[in-house]
């Protein structure tokens, strides 16, 4: 697993989408079959998105990735697009919200209701 993670880092540094897709496919297969299903599916879904970006060059890879996703119990086709949009949203630049405009969490509500004023 460590070797695949290093290879993934190198392919990302090089900007080589095809190799990144292959590494993510293999890493996803390895993780999903060794008890790390969710992490494996994360890599497989990302591999699917990368294969789609490759266009016709990535069609054969996309078929392999979709088979691996199905074998791991993940969603393929239209269902996968929901995951990809969530992944993009999670990696997008976080918005800064002033504390005064943030909703209170349960802990903050409890503290306000039970603690004496400061």
mmCIF file with all atom_site columns, C-alpha atoms in Angstrom:
data_model
loop_
_atom_site.group_PDB
_atom_site.id
_atom_site.type_symbol
_atom_site.label_atom_id
_atom_site.label_alt_id
_atom_site.label_comp_id
_atom_site.label_asym_id
_atom_site.label_entity_id
_atom_site.label_seq_id
_atom_site.pdbx_PDB_ins_code
_atom_site.Cartn_x
_atom_site.Cartn_y
_atom_site.Cartn_z
_atom_site.occupancy
_atom_site.B_iso_or_equiv
_atom_site.pdbx_formal_charge
_atom_site.auth_seq_id
_atom_site.auth_comp_id
_atom_site.auth_asym_id
_atom_site.auth_atom_id
_atom_site.pdbx_PDB_model_num
ATOM 1   C CA . UNK A 1 1   ? 0.000   0.000  0.000   1.00 0.00 ? 1   UNK A CA 1
ATOM 2   C CA . UNK A 1 2   ? 2.850   2.357  0.839   1.00 0.00 ? 2   UNK A CA 1
ATOM 3   C CA . UNK A 1 3   ? 4.396   1.864  -2.586  1.00 0.00 ? 3   UNK A CA 1
ATOM 4   C CA . UNK A 1 4   ? 1.098   2.696  -4.293  1.00 0.00 ? 4   UNK A CA 1
ATOM 5   C CA . UNK A 1 5   ? 0.736   5.829  -2.160  1.00 0.00 ? 5   UNK A CA 1
ATOM 6   C CA . UNK A 1 6   ? 4.233   6.990  -3.155  1.00 0.00 ? 6   UNK A CA 1
ATOM 7   C CA . UNK A 1 7   ? 3.509   6.204  -6.807  1.00 0.00 ? 7   UNK A CA 1
ATOM 8   C CA . UNK A 1 8   ? 0.281   8.199  -6.541  1.00 0.00 ? 8   UNK A CA 1
ATOM 9   C CA . UNK A 1 9   ? 2.177   11.163 -5.153  1.00 0.00 ? 9   UNK A CA 1
ATOM 10  C CA . UNK A 1 10  ? 4.719   10.993 -7.999  1.00 0.00 ? 10  UNK A CA 1
ATOM 11  C CA . UNK A 1 11  ? 2.079   10.762 -10.722 1.00 0.00 ? 11  UNK A CA 1
ATOM 12  C CA . UNK A 1 12  ? 0.253   13.766 -9.241  1.00 0.00 ? 12  UNK A CA 1
ATOM 13  C CA . UNK A 1 13  ? 3.480   15.773 -9.133  1.00 0.00 ? 13  UNK A CA 1
ATOM 14  C CA . UNK A 1 14  ? 4.128   14.897 -12.763 1.00 0.00 ? 14  UNK A CA 1
ATOM 15  C CA . UNK A 1 15  ? 0.549   15.675 -13.766 1.00 0.00 ? 15  UNK A CA 1
ATOM 16  C CA . UNK A 1 16  ? 0.292   12.326 -15.557 1.00 0.00 ? 16  UNK A CA 1
ATOM 17  C CA . UNK A 1 17  ? -3.456  11.604 -15.528 1.00 0.00 ? 17  UNK A CA 1
ATOM 18  C CA . UNK A 1 18  ? -3.216  8.224  -17.226 1.00 0.00 ? 18  UNK A CA 1
ATOM 19  C CA . UNK A 1 19  ? -0.703  6.831  -14.746 1.00 0.00 ? 19  UNK A CA 1
ATOM 20  C CA . UNK A 1 20  ? -2.580  8.394  -11.825 1.00 0.00 ? 20  UNK A CA 1
ATOM 21  C CA . UNK A 1 21  ? -5.708  6.607  -13.027 1.00 0.00 ? 21  UNK A CA 1
ATOM 22  C CA . UNK A 1 22  ? -3.894  3.261  -13.155 1.00 0.00 ? 22  UNK A CA 1
ATOM 23  C CA . UNK A 1 23  ? -2.341  3.742  -9.708  1.00 0.00 ? 23  UNK A CA 1
ATOM 24  C CA . UNK A 1 24  ? -5.684  4.756  -8.186  1.00 0.00 ? 24  UNK A CA 1
ATOM 25  C CA . UNK A 1 25  ? -7.355  1.738  -9.821  1.00 0.00 ? 25  UNK A CA 1
ATOM 26  C CA . UNK A 1 26  ? -4.775  -0.642 -8.347  1.00 0.00 ? 26  UNK A CA 1
ATOM 27  C CA . UNK A 1 27  ? -4.740  1.065  -4.944  1.00 0.00 ? 27  UNK A CA 1
ATOM 28  C CA . UNK A 1 28  ? -8.537  1.063  -4.850  1.00 0.00 ? 28  UNK A CA 1
ATOM 29  C CA . UNK A 1 29  ? -8.661  -2.648 -5.679  1.00 0.00 ? 29  UNK A CA 1
ATOM 30  C CA . UNK A 1 30  ? -6.080  -3.464 -3.024  1.00 0.00 ? 30  UNK A CA 1
ATOM 31  C CA . UNK A 1 31  ? -7.752  -1.426 -0.296  1.00 0.00 ? 31  UNK A CA 1
ATOM 32  C CA . UNK A 1 32  ? -11.300 -2.551 -1.068  1.00 0.00 ? 32  UNK A CA 1
ATOM 33  C CA . UNK A 1 33  ? -10.332 -6.220 -0.922  1.00 0.00 ? 33  UNK A CA 1
ATOM 34  C CA . UNK A 1 34  ? -8.332  -5.848 2.301   1.00 0.00 ? 34  UNK A CA 1
ATOM 35  C CA . UNK A 1 35  ? -10.986 -4.430 4.589   1.00 0.00 ? 35  UNK A CA 1
ATOM 36  C CA . UNK A 1 36  ? -10.727 -0.742 3.644   1.00 0.00 ? 36  UNK A CA 1
ATOM 37  C CA . UNK A 1 37  ? -13.741 -0.631 1.334   1.00 0.00 ? 37  UNK A CA 1
ATOM 38  C CA . UNK A 1 38  ? -14.598 3.066  1.715   1.00 0.00 ? 38  UNK A CA 1
ATOM 39  C CA . UNK A 1 39  ? -11.053 4.267  1.133   1.00 0.00 ? 39  UNK A CA 1
ATOM 40  C CA . UNK A 1 40  ? -10.749 1.882  -1.797  1.00 0.00 ? 40  UNK A CA 1
ATOM 41  C CA . UNK A 1 41  ? -13.970 3.204  -3.308  1.00 0.00 ? 41  UNK A CA 1
ATOM 42  C CA . UNK A 1 42  ? -12.698 6.771  -2.883  1.00 0.00 ? 42  UNK A CA 1
ATOM 43  C CA . UNK A 1 43  ? -9.704  5.933  -5.075  1.00 0.00 ? 43  UNK A CA 1
ATOM 44  C CA . UNK A 1 44  ? -11.845 4.020  -7.558  1.00 0.00 ? 44  UNK A CA 1
ATOM 45  C CA . UNK A 1 45  ? -14.327 6.876  -7.942  1.00 0.00 ? 45  UNK A CA 1
ATOM 46  C CA . UNK A 1 46  ? -11.482 9.335  -8.472  1.00 0.00 ? 46  UNK A CA 1
ATOM 47  C CA . UNK A 1 47  ? -9.951  6.938  -11.023 1.00 0.00 ? 47  UNK A CA 1
ATOM 48  C CA . UNK A 1 48  ? -13.303 6.902  -12.818 1.00 0.00 ? 48  UNK A CA 1
ATOM 49  C CA . UNK A 1 49  ? -13.383 10.696 -12.990 1.00 0.00 ? 49  UNK A CA 1
ATOM 50  C CA . UNK A 1 50  ? -9.797  10.807 -14.273 1.00 0.00 ? 50  UNK A CA 1
ATOM 51  C CA . UNK A 1 51  ? -10.503 8.144  -16.908 1.00 0.00 ? 51  UNK A CA 1
ATOM 52  C CA . UNK A 1 52  ? -13.442 10.224 -18.125 1.00 0.00 ? 52  UNK A CA 1
ATOM 53  C CA . UNK A 1 53  ? -11.169 13.279 -18.364 1.00 0.00 ? 53  UNK A CA 1
ATOM 54  C CA . UNK A 1 54  ? -8.823  11.266 -20.586 1.00 0.00 ? 54  UNK A CA 1
ATOM 55  C CA . UNK A 1 55  ? -11.604 10.883 -23.171 1.00 0.00 ? 55  UNK A CA 1
ATOM 56  C CA . UNK A 1 56  ? -11.143 8.162  -25.789 1.00 0.00 ? 56  UNK A CA 1
ATOM 57  C CA . UNK A 1 57  ? -7.678  7.369  -24.428 1.00 0.00 ? 57  UNK A CA 1
ATOM 58  C CA . UNK A 1 58  ? -9.240  6.430  -21.087 1.00 0.00 ? 58  UNK A CA 1
ATOM 59  C CA . UNK A 1 59  ? -12.173 4.325  -22.330 1.00 0.00 ? 59  UNK A CA 1
ATOM 60  C CA . UNK A 1 60  ? -10.518 0.964  -21.658 1.00 0.00 ? 60  UNK A CA 1
ATOM 61  C CA . UNK A 1 61  ? -9.405  2.162  -18.221 1.00 0.00 ? 61  UNK A CA 1
ATOM 62  C CA . UNK A 1 62  ? -12.902 3.434  -17.481 1.00 0.00 ? 62  UNK A CA 1
ATOM 63  C CA . UNK A 1 63  ? -14.324 -0.035 -18.194 1.00 0.00 ? 63  UNK A CA 1
ATOM 64  C CA . UNK A 1 64  ? -11.816 -1.597 -15.773 1.00 0.00 ? 64  UNK A CA 1
ATOM 65  C CA . UNK A 1 65  ? -12.526 1.014  -13.106 1.00 0.00 ? 65  UNK A CA 1
ATOM 66  C CA . UNK A 1 66  ? -16.290 0.542  -13.397 1.00 0.00 ? 66  UNK A CA 1
ATOM 67  C CA . UNK A 1 67  ? -15.874 -3.233 -13.015 1.00 0.00 ? 67  UNK A CA 1
ATOM 68  C CA . UNK A 1 68  ? -13.715 -2.681 -9.919  1.00 0.00 ? 68  UNK A CA 1
ATOM 69  C CA . UNK A 1 69  ? -16.277 -0.286 -8.428  1.00 0.00 ? 69  UNK A CA 1
ATOM 70  C CA . UNK A 1 70  ? -19.070 -2.795 -8.984  1.00 0.00 ? 70  UNK A CA 1
ATOM 71  C CA . UNK A 1 71  ? -16.965 -5.603 -7.484  1.00 0.00 ? 71  UNK A CA 1
ATOM 72  C CA . UNK A 1 72  ? -16.320 -3.449 -4.397  1.00 0.00 ? 72  UNK A CA 1
ATOM 73  C CA . UNK A 1 73  ? -20.053 -2.805 -4.025  1.00 0.00 ? 73  UNK A CA 1
ATOM 74  C CA . UNK A 1 74  ? -19.990 0.794  -5.182  1.00 0.00 ? 74  UNK A CA 1
ATOM 75  C CA . UNK A 1 75  ? -22.310 2.684  -7.501  1.00 0.00 ? 75  UNK A CA 1
ATOM 76  C CA . UNK A 1 76  ? -21.457 3.150  -11.166 1.00 0.00 ? 76  UNK A CA 1
ATOM 77  C CA . UNK A 1 77  ? -22.967 5.294  -13.890 1.00 0.00 ? 77  UNK A CA 1
ATOM 78  C CA . UNK A 1 78  ? -25.290 8.127  -12.847 1.00 0.00 ? 78  UNK A CA 1
ATOM 79  C CA . UNK A 1 79  ? -25.069 7.246  -9.144  1.00 0.00 ? 79  UNK A CA 1
ATOM 80  C CA . UNK A 1 80  ? -21.323 7.830  -9.215  1.00 0.00 ? 80  UNK A CA 1
ATOM 81  C CA . UNK A 1 81  ? -21.758 11.417 -10.394 1.00 0.00 ? 81  UNK A CA 1
ATOM 82  C CA . UNK A 1 82  ? -23.284 12.304 -7.012  1.00 0.00 ? 82  UNK A CA 1
ATOM 83  C CA . UNK A 1 83  ? -20.127 11.069 -5.299  1.00 0.00 ? 83  UNK A CA 1
ATOM 84  C CA . UNK A 1 84  ? -17.883 13.020 -7.666  1.00 0.00 ? 84  UNK A CA 1
ATOM 85  C CA . UNK A 1 85  ? -19.779 16.266 -7.043  1.00 0.00 ? 85  UNK A CA 1
ATOM 86  C CA . UNK A 1 86  ? -19.495 15.692 -3.279  1.00 0.00 ? 86  UNK A CA 1
ATOM 87  C CA . UNK A 1 87  ? -15.762 15.009 -3.609  1.00 0.00 ? 87  UNK A CA 1
ATOM 88  C CA . UNK A 1 88  ? -15.277 18.216 -5.621  1.00 0.00 ? 88  UNK A CA 1
ATOM 89  C CA . UNK A 1 89  ? -17.226 20.199 -3.045  1.00 0.00 ? 89  UNK A CA 1
ATOM 90  C CA . UNK A 1 90  ? -15.141 18.725 -0.227  1.00 0.00 ? 90  UNK A CA 1
ATOM 91  C CA . UNK A 1 91  ? -11.865 19.650 -1.912  1.00 0.00 ? 91  UNK A CA 1
ATOM 92  C CA . UNK A 1 92  ? -13.015 23.132 -2.903  1.00 0.00 ? 92  UNK A CA 1
ATOM 93  C CA . UNK A 1 93  ? -11.568 26.088 -1.055  1.00 0.00 ? 93  UNK A CA 1
ATOM 94  C CA . UNK A 1 94  ? -13.357 26.362 2.285   1.00 0.00 ? 94  UNK A CA 1
ATOM 95  C CA . UNK A 1 95  ? -15.470 29.451 2.749   1.00 0.00 ? 95  UNK A CA 1
ATOM 96  C CA . UNK A 1 96  ? -14.767 31.614 5.752   1.00 0.00 ? 96  UNK A CA 1
ATOM 97  C CA . UNK A 1 97  ? -17.902 32.347 7.769   1.00 0.00 ? 97  UNK A CA 1
ATOM 98  C CA . UNK A 1 98  ? -17.765 34.886 10.598  1.00 0.00 ? 98  UNK A CA 1
ATOM 99  C CA . UNK A 1 99  ? -18.430 33.279 13.987  1.00 0.00 ? 99  UNK A CA 1
ATOM 100 C CA . UNK A 1 100 ? -21.440 35.518 14.552  1.00 0.00 ? 100 UNK A CA 1
ATOM 101 C CA . UNK A 1 101 ? -23.100 34.080 11.414  1.00 0.00 ? 101 UNK A CA 1
ATOM 102 C CA . UNK A 1 102 ? -22.363 30.394 12.138  1.00 0.00 ? 102 UNK A CA 1
ATOM 103 C CA . UNK A 1 103 ? -25.147 28.268 13.622  1.00 0.00 ? 103 UNK A CA 1
ATOM 104 C CA . UNK A 1 104 ? -24.544 27.123 17.159  1.00 0.00 ? 104 UNK A CA 1
ATOM 105 C CA . UNK A 1 105 ? -23.566 23.508 17.695  1.00 0.00 ? 105 UNK A CA 1
ATOM 106 C CA . UNK A 1 106 ? -25.268 21.345 20.300  1.00 0.00 ? 106 UNK A CA 1
ATOM 107 C CA . UNK A 1 107 ? -22.282 21.778 22.626  1.00 0.00 ? 107 UNK A CA 1
ATOM 108 C CA . UNK A 1 108 ? -22.436 25.565 22.367  1.00 0.00 ? 108 UNK A CA 1
ATOM 109 C CA . UNK A 1 109 ? -26.178 25.582 23.016  1.00 0.00 ? 109 UNK A CA 1
ATOM 110 C CA . UNK A 1 110 ? -25.719 23.342 26.050  1.00 0.00 ? 110 UNK A CA 1
ATOM 111 C CA . UNK A 1 111 ? -22.894 25.503 27.382  1.00 0.00 ? 111 UNK A CA 1
ATOM 112 C CA . UNK A 1 112 ? -24.959 28.664 26.999  1.00 0.00 ? 112 UNK A CA 1
ATOM 113 C CA . UNK A 1 113 ? -27.921 27.126 28.779  1.00 0.00 ? 113 UNK A CA 1
ATOM 114 C CA . UNK A 1 114 ? -26.044 25.550 31.675  1.00 0.00 ? 114 UNK A CA 1
ATOM 115 C CA . UNK A 1 115 ? -22.971 27.646 32.433  1.00 0.00 ? 115 UNK A CA 1
ATOM 116 C CA . UNK A 1 116 ? -23.022 30.904 34.375  1.00 0.00 ? 116 UNK A CA 1
ATOM 117 C CA . UNK A 1 117 ? -22.318 34.058 32.339  1.00 0.00 ? 117 UNK A CA 1
ATOM 118 C CA . UNK A 1 118 ? -18.668 34.958 31.752  1.00 0.00 ? 118 UNK A CA 1
#
